[in-house]
Amino acid sequence: MNAIEVENVSKRYRIGQTSYHTLREDIYNITGRLARLRKDRVKANDAGHIWALRDVSFQIEQGERVGIIGRNGSGKTTLLRLVAGITRPTTGKITVKGRMAALIELMAGFHPELTGRANIYLNGAIMGMSRKEIERKFDEIVAFAELENFIDTPIKRYSSGMHVRLGFAVAAHLEPDILLVDEVLAVGDAEFQKKCLGKMGDVANEGRTVLFVSHNLGSVVSLCPRAILLDQGRKCAEGLSSDVVNEYVAKTSENQGERVWDDPRTAPGNEKVRLHTVRIVSGGMVTSSVDIDKDVRVEVEFWNFKAGARLSTSIGLLDKMGVVVLASGNMHSANLVRDEWFGKAHPAGLYRTVCTLPGNFLNEGLYNISLSVLTDITNFEIAEREVISFTVHDTGAMRKEFVGVWGGVVRPKLAWQTEYQGPLNDGHGELS
Amino acid sequence: MRIVFGKKDRPDVAKGSGRGTRVMTAGIGSQFNLGEIWRRRDLLWTLTLREIQIRYTQSVLGIAWAVLQPLALMLVFTLIFSVLLKVPSEGVPYPVFSYSALTFWTFFQGSLTRAIPSLEANEALIKKIYFPREFFPISSVLSAIFDLVIAFVIFLVIMLYYHTPFTLNMFYVVPLVVIQTIFTIGVCLFASAFDVYYRDVKYALPLIVQVWMYATPIIYPMSSIPERFWKFYLLNPMTGIIESYRAVLVKGVQPQLFYVGVAAAGAIVLFVLGYFYFKRIEMSFADVI
């Protein structure tokens, strides 16, 4: 029996600053509003709209665990929202059988002024538990969240980690037939993440259906036997999750080491700063595959439209499982050299910032770059996740002796030294 | 102790978020389903409690606000309309006369000002979790009943002070509050859904509420309106409702069946239409808000 059936589903969103109207705009047609709503969806031309999903179909059997992967903006979250019933498809049909819990935003139902206790009741009810059910599981939820001592404190005094724990604890005790999970495991400390993954494994083993959306390919492979790959709103692969993950990895490294946005009106960013180019340069060439012993230059070009903006740039480096390897920025105290433009007022114009990752530092494999340009060191003007990727190959530089699989996220050359401390018989008798 | 529930002994699951099949298709078809409200009544109750808790933990005077507003208006109106302008009050002390109406008008006004922006205010939830969206405006209205009860207790004290006789007819207040609540929810379903699309609603609201108050016999008796206008005047369901409160509480008589009937009919029609309209466009809230 299928727990979830998605048939030819498409979803179109209006793009633009606000989607609600003012009365003035619509007053001429106020009585026809309802009719217009329907026509809008079918007739309006595509300008000003974006297809978040196009003709996606798949079935998930009861008790199956399926992962959904894809780049940012590939439609993963939209798909989850549709299955969760938060929004309606523009075309197509979705059928869901059984009680469903959507862990899309664990903390959406929280209110900061209320105590942990009140929030458990509130969030539990929002997620679909009855009062009796919550009462019965209350102690278990509190224990899972490890918040026994803070349960009567307003949650505005909680740390963000405590929020997450409380949110997951409520959701984990929901006992749904179908569980939708979106990236919640990206938050919280490592210890708690492990606990959550364990709990999700339990849930799945109890024969529940799980639909899991994540950037973390490692947890998709370990949790879900099957995966679906989305690209630009279309389903482009479906099958064994290890195969699909490999296809995804191959696809995301297809770029040629350079991404250029030509139009300063639509490039990523905002009216203050927009991204022009991101490129990977290694060995004097623009490339997406680099040698393990060569420096990797991450070159970022951006337009500054607002004279006087105090700009700074930072990057995040992620491995193929989505683990953040490092974060770095051009601030003086974190810079090997000196970037005179850091935090200084930038006249309007085109700028290039270059960050150099040393050779003999990363391990083999795919790495992704996330990029941000900030004003006043705090405000994100450009924040692009996984904007460009590159693959590190060991072409033999570190393979002269050992040829096996080299574990680890990084593979720096470190200083090794062994000293001879003297013969074995140094005053302790001789081995015979 | 870890409690594990097998599939069979999970008694509360079925009435949780609705077992069974849910089909979503394109378009804006309506999901007219009053059973859903009943099935998820625990959530409605919890949301109502949340509204009350939040309101009174954030303000210093707390519950006193529920009393202060109608009380202050009553004093101002007594001064202006009774002492200065000598508005007739049908032989009843003016404070009792005006407070009897203001208690319930405050309930109406409070409901509107809370319920109509409620969808907008809960944007984060609407975008992230599905549950019946009408719970936002409905829980706002229900939470206002809490204030009403407090204000009503004060009213009883005022009645005692002015030696207004208590009669059994006072119990008519209960069905009247039910009618008023249904009517209020109807208005709020319409207006809150409308507010998602047109933020103008929020700005127009204070003005509309004020005009509405003067179009309802609150500071003056209905008898001061020429009788030939009554058929229009009664089109405002609040007229029949307020006039009936005054009859059963202050005058100690039975409410006029005609007034109550008109108000009840208006309330039910508005509720059904409002609910239909709301459910019809509910699914697009997450995209528009």
XYZ file of C-alpha atoms in Angstrom, chain B residues 89-93 96-97 100 155-156 159 163-173 176 242-256:
38
model
C -31.609 55.984 29.548
C -35.094 54.537 29.879
C -35.376 55.216 33.576
C -32.279 53.238 34.462
C -29.204 54.803 36.097
C -25.885 50.643 34.555
C -27.539 51.432 31.243
C -24.691 46.698 30.373
C -21.223 44.599 35.969
C -23.023 42.545 38.611
C -25.971 46.471 39.482
C -29.940 48.458 43.481
C -30.941 47.147 40.083
C -33.077 44.065 40.756
C -31.759 40.637 39.765
C -34.261 38.447 37.928
C -34.326 34.954 36.476
C -34.457 36.505 33.017
C -30.784 37.255 33.454
C -30.029 33.708 32.406
C -31.014 34.648 28.869
C -27.543 36.128 28.769
C -27.322 35.662 23.804
C -27.267 44.547 22.646
C -30.892 45.558 23.038
C -31.694 42.050 24.280
C -28.861 42.082 26.836
C -30.247 45.302 28.198
C -33.759 43.903 28.355
C -32.806 40.794 30.285
C -30.230 42.368 32.590
C -31.325 45.906 33.285
C -35.067 45.829 32.719
C -35.453 42.267 33.929
C -37.831 41.321 31.115
C -37.707 38.601 28.503
C -35.920 39.524 25.299
C -38.069 40.344 22.286
